[in-house]
Coordinates of C-alpha atoms and ligand atoms in Angstrom, one line a residue:
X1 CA -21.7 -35.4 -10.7
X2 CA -21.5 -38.9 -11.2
X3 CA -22.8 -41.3 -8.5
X4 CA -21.7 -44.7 -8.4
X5 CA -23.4 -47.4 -6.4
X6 CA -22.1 -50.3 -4.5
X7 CA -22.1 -53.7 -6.5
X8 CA -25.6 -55.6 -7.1
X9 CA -27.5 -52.8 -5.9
X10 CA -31.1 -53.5 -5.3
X11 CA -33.9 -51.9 -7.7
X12 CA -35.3 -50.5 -4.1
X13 CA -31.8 -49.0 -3.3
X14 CA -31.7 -47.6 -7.0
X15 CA -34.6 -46.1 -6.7
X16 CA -34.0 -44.2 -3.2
X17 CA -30.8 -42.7 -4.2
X18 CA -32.1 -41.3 -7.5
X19 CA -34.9 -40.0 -5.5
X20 CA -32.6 -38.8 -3.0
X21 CA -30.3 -36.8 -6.3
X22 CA -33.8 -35.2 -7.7
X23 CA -35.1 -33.7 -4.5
X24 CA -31.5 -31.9 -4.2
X25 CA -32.2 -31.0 -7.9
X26 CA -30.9 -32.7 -9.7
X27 CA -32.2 -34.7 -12.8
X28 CA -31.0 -38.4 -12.3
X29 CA -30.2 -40.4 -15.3
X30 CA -29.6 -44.3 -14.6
X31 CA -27.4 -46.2 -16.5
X32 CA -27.4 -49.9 -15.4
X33 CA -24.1 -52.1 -16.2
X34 CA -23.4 -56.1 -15.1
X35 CA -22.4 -54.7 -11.8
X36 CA -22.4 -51.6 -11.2
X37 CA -25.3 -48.9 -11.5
X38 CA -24.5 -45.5 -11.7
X39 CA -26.5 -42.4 -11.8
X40 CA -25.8 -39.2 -13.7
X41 CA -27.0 -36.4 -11.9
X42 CA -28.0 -33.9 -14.3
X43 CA -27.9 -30.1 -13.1
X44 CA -25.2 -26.8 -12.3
X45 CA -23.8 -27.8 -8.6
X46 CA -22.7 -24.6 -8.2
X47 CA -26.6 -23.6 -7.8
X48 CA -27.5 -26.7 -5.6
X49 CA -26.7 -28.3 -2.7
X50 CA -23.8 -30.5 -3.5
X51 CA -24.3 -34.3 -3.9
X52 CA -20.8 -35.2 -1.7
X53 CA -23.1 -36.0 1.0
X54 CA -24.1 -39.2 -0.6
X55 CA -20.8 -40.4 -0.1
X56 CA -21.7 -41.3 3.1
X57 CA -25.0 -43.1 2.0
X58 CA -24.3 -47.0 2.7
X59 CA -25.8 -48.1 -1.0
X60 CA -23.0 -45.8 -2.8
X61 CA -19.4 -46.6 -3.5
X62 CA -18.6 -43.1 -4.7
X63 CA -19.3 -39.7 -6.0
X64 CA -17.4 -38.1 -9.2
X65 CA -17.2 -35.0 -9.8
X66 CA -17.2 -33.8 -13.2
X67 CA -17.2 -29.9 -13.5
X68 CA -14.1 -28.7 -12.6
X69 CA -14.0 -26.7 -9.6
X70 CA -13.2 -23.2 -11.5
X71 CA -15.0 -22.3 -14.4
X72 CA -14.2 -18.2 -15.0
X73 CA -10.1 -19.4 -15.6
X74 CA -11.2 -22.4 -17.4
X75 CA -10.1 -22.7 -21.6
X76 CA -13.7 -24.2 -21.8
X77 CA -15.3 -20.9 -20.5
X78 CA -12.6 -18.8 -22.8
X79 CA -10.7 -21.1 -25.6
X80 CA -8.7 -18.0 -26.6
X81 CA -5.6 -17.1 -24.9
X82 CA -6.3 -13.6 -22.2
X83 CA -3.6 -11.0 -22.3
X84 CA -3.0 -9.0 -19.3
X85 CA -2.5 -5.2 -19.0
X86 CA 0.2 -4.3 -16.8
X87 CA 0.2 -0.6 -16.8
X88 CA 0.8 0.1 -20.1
X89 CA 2.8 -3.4 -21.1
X90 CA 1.0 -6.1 -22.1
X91 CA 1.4 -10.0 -20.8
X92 CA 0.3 -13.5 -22.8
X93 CA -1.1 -14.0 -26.2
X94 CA 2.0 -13.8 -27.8
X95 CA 3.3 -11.2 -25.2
X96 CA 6.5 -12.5 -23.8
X97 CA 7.5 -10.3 -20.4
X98 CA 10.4 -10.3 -18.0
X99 CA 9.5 -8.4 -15.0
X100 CA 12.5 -7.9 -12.7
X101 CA 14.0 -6.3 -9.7
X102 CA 15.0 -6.8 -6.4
X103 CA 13.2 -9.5 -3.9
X104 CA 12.8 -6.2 -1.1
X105 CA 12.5 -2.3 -1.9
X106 CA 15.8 -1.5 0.9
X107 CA 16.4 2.3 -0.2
X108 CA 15.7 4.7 -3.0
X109 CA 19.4 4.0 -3.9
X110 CA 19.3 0.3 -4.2
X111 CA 15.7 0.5 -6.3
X112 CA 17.0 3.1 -8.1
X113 CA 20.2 1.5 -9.5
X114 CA 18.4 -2.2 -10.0
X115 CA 15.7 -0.5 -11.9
X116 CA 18.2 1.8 -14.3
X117 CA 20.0 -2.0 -15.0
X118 CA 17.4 -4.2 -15.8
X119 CA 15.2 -1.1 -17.9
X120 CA 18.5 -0.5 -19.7
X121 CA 18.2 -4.7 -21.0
X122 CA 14.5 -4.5 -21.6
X123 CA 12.6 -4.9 -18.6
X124 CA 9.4 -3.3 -18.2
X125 CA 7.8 -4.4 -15.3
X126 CA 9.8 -3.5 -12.2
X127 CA 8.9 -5.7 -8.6
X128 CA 10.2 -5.1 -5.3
X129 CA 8.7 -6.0 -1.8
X130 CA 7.7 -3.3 0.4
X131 CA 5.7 -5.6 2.5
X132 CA 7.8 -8.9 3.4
X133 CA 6.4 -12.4 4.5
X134 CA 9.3 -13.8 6.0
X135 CA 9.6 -17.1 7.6
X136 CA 11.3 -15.6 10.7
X137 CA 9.5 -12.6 12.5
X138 CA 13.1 -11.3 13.5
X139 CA 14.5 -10.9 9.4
X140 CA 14.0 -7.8 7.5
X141 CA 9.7 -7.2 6.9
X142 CA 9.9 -4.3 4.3
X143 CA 9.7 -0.8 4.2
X144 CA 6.2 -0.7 4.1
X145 CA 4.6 2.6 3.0
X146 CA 8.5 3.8 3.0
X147 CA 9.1 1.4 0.2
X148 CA 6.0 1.8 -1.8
X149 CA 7.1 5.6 -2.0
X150 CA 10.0 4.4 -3.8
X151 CA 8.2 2.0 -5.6
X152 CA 6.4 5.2 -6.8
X153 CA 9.2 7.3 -7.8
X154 CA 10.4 4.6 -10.3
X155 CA 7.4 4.7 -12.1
X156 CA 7.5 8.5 -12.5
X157 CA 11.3 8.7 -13.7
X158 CA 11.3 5.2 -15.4
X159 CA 8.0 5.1 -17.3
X160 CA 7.8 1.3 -15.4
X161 CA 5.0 -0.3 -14.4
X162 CA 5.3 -1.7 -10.8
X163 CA 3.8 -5.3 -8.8
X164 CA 4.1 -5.8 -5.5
X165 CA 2.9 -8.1 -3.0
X166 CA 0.3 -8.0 -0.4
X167 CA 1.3 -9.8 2.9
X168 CA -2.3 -8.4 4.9
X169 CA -5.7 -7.5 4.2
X170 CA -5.4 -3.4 5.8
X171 CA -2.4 -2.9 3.0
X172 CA -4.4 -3.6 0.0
X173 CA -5.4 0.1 -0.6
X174 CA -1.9 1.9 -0.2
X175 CA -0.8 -0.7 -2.2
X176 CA -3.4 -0.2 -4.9
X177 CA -2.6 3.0 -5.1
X178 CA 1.1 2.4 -6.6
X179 CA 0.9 -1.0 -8.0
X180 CA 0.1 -1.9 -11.4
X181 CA -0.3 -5.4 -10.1
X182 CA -1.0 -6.9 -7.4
X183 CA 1.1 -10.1 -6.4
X184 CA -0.4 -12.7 -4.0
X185 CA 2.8 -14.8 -3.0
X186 CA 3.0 -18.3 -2.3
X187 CA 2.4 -18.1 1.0
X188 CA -0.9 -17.0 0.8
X189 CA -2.5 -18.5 -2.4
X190 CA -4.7 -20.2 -0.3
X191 CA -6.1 -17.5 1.6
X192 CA -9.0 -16.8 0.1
X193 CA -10.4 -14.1 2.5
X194 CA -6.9 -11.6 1.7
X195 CA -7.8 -12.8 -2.4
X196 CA -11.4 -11.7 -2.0
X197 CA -10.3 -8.4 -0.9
X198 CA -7.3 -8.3 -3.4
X199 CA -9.9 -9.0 -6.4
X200 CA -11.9 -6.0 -5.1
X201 CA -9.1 -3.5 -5.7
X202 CA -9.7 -4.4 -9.6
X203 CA -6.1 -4.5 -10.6
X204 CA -4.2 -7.3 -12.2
X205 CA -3.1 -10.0 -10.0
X206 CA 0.0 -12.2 -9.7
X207 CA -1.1 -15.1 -8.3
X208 CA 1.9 -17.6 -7.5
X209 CA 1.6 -21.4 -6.6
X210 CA 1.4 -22.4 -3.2
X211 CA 4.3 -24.4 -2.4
X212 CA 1.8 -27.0 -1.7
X213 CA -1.1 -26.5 -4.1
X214 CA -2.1 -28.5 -6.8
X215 CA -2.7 -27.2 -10.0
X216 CA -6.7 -27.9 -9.3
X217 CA -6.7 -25.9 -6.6
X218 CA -4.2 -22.7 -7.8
X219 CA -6.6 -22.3 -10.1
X220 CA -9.4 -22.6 -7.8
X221 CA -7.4 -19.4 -6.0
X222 CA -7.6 -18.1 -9.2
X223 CA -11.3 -18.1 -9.5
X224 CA -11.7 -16.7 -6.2
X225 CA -9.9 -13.5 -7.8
X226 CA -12.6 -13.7 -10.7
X227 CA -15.8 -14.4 -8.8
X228 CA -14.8 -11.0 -6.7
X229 CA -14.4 -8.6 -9.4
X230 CA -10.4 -9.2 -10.6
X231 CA -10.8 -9.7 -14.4
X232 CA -6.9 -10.2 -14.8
X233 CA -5.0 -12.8 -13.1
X234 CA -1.3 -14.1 -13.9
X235 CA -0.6 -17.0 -12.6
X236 CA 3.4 -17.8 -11.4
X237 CA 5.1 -21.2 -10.9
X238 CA 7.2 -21.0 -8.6
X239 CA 8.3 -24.2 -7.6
X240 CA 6.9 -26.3 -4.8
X241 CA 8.1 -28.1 -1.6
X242 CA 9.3 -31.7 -2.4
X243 CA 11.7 -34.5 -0.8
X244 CA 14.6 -32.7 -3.3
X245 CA 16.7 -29.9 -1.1
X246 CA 19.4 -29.2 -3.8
X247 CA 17.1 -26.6 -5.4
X248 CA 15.4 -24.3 -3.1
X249 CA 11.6 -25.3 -4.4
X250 CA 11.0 -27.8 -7.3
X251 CA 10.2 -25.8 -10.5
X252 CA 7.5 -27.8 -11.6
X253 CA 7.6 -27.4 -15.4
X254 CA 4.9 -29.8 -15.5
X255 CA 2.5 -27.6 -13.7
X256 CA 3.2 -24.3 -16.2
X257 CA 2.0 -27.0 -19.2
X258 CA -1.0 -27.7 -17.5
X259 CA -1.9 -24.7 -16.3
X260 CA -1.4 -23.3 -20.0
X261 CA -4.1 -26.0 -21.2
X262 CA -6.7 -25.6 -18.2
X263 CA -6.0 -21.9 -18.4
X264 CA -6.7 -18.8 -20.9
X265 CA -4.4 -17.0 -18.5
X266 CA -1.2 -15.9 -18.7
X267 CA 1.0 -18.0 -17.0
X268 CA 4.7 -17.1 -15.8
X269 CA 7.5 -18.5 -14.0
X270 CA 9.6 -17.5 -11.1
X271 CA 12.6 -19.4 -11.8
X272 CA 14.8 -17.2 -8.5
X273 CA 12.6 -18.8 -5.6
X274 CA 12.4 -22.1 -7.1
X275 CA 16.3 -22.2 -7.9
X276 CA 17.4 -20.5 -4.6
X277 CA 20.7 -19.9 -5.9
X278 CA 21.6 -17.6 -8.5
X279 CA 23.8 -20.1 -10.8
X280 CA 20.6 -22.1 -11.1
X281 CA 18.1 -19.4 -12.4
X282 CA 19.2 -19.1 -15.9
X283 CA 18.7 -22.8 -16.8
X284 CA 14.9 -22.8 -15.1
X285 CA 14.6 -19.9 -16.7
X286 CA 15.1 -21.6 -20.0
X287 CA 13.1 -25.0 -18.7
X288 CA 9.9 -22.8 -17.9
X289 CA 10.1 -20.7 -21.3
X290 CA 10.3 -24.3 -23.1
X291 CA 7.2 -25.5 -21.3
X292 CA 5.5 -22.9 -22.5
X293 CA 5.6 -20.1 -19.8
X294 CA 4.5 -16.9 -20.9
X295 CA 7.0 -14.8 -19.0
X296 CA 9.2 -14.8 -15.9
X297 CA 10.0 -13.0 -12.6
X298 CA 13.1 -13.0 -11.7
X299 CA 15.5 -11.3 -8.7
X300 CA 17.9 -8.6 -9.4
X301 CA 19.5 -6.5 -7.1
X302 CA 22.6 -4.1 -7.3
X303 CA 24.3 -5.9 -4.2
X304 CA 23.5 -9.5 -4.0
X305 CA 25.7 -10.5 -1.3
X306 CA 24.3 -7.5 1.0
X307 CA 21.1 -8.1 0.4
X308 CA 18.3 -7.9 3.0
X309 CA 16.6 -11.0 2.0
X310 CA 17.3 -13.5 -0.5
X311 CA 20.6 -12.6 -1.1
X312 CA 21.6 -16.0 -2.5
X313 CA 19.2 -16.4 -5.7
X314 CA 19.6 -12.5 -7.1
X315 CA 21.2 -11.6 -10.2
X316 CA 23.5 -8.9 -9.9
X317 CA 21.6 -6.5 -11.6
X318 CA 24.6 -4.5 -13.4
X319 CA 25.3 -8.2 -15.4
X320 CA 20.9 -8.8 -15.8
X321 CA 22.2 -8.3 -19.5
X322 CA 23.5 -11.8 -20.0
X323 CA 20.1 -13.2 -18.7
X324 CA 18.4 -11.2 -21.1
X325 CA 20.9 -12.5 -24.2
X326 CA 20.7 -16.2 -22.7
X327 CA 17.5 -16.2 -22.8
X328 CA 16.3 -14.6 -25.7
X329 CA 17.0 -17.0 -28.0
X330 CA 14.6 -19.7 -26.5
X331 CA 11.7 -16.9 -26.3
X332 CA 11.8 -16.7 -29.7
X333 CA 12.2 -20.5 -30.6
X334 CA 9.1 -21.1 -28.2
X335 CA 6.9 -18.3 -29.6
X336 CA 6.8 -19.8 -32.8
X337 CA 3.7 -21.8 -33.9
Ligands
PEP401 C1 8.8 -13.0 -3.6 O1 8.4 -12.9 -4.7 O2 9.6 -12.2 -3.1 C2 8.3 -14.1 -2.7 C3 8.2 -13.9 -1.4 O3 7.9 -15.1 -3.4 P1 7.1 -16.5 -3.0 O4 5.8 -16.0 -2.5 O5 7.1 -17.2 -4.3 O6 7.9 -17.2 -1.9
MN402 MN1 12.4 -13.1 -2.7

């Protein structure tokens, strides 16, 4: 932490605050300009009692942090790029991956047909909601242990590895026991009780951007996954609330750069809930893949239109094909060095 001092501060003043920063401590260095003093405090915050509360001491001007707040999903901690194990199908480093499928498992039928189209293209990774968080308590909240069933039974015929997300802290063990990662959605990035509990399943998690986060504190979420046993997080732009309504969310491309240079972790993109409507995916898709994303998530479903939930932003899953073809050509532009 850096602690700055108000203007002409008095050798007295000087004195007590450094005092003040050692018995917390910390070792206080003082560096003495025309004006201003300020005093590096010297020691791991994480194992002492933060200095913030000198901000409200009436001889400082400010307190600076400058450890960032996560350390375990830093590139300092880990320069390399992580890859992530997703069942048997590997994520980042070098490890482009489309996962796809329908927003909400609705039948054996309708997971069964999405997931024959997009494995026929390529796909890998299958997702589907059996647990719901809907805005409205009276739309469509999942199967539930129903849908996780059939969740299941696409992994025994298809060979697929499945991710799902957790709505609630009393589903995380059914789900656990079918998923091959865990997704924490947008609504919930920020809940860091249901992510303590998700880390302690010790499966890969999906962690998307809250619609609100900042990229500071995503992968603050993030480290809340690693400091409670998750050792494999993805993280998943997928765009945030702003003034704009023609797109659904705001794909912030911006935020899957950054993320890739504060990160080791993979980081995806979820260009169907940013876009909101299906005609918009494909060129997010491409946006997110240019700024360097290392895969995407994206919404298929047999029956668009008669969808239970986000029926507007799915790919017909019978024509995922021309995705995959539009796309591919970018992947491989962007993977090179
Ligand atoms: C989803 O993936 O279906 C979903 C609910 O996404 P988000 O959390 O990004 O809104
Ligand atoms: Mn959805």
């Amino acid at each position: 932490m850096i602690i700055v001092l108000k203007p002409h501060s008095t050798e007295v003043k000087i004195k007590e605050i450094a005092d003040i920063t050692q018995k917390l401590g910390y070792e206080p260095k003082i560096i003495k300009g025309v004006e201003h003093t300020v005093i590096a405090a010297v020691g791991d915050e994480r194992k002492h009692q933060t200095l913030e509360i000198l901000k409200s001491h009436p001889s400082v001007q400010t307190v600076l942090p400058i450890q960032k707040p996560y350390k375990l999903a830093s590139r300092e901690y880990h320069p390399k790029c992580s890859k992530v194990k997703i069942g048997d199908y590997y994520i980042g480093a070098g490890h482009f991956q489309v996962i796809a499928g329908p927003c909400a498992v609705e039948s054996y039928e309708q997971m069964r047909k999405a997931t024959k189209d997009v494995y026929k293209t390529g796909v890998r990774i299958i997702r589907g909601g059996a647990y719901k968080p809907r805005s409205s308590p009276y739309s469509f909240q999942g199967m539930g242990k129903e849908g996780l069933e059939i969740l299941q039974a696409m992994k025994k015929e298809f060979g697929v590895a499945v991710i799902t997300e957790v709505v609630g802290v009393t589903h995380i063990d059914l789900i656990a026991e079918v998923a091959d990662c865990i997704q924490i959605g947008a609504r919930n990035c920020q809940n860091y009780h249901l992510l303590e509990m998700a880390a302690k399943a010790e499966k890969p998690v999906l962690l998307k951007r809250g619609m609100s986060t900042t990229v500071n504190e995503w992968l603050s979420a993030a480290e809340y996954l690693l400091v409670n046993g998750c050792s494999s997080v993805i993280l998943c732009e997928r765009g945030i609330r702003t003034f704009e309504t023609a797109t659904r969310n705001t794909m912030d491309v911006g935020a899957i750069a950054v993320a890739k240079q504060e990160s080791h972790f993979p980081v995806i993109a979820d260009p169907s809930h940013a876009a909101g409507r299906v005609n918009l995916v494909l060129p997010l898709a491409k946006a997110a893949i240019g700024a360097g994303a290392d895969g995407l998530i994206v919404e298929a479903h047999p029956d668009p239109v008669n969808a239970s939930s986000d029926a507007a932003q799915q790919i017909k899953s019978s024509e995922f094909h021309k995705f995959m073809e539009s796309i591919e050509p970018f992947i491989k532009i962007c993977s090179q060095k």
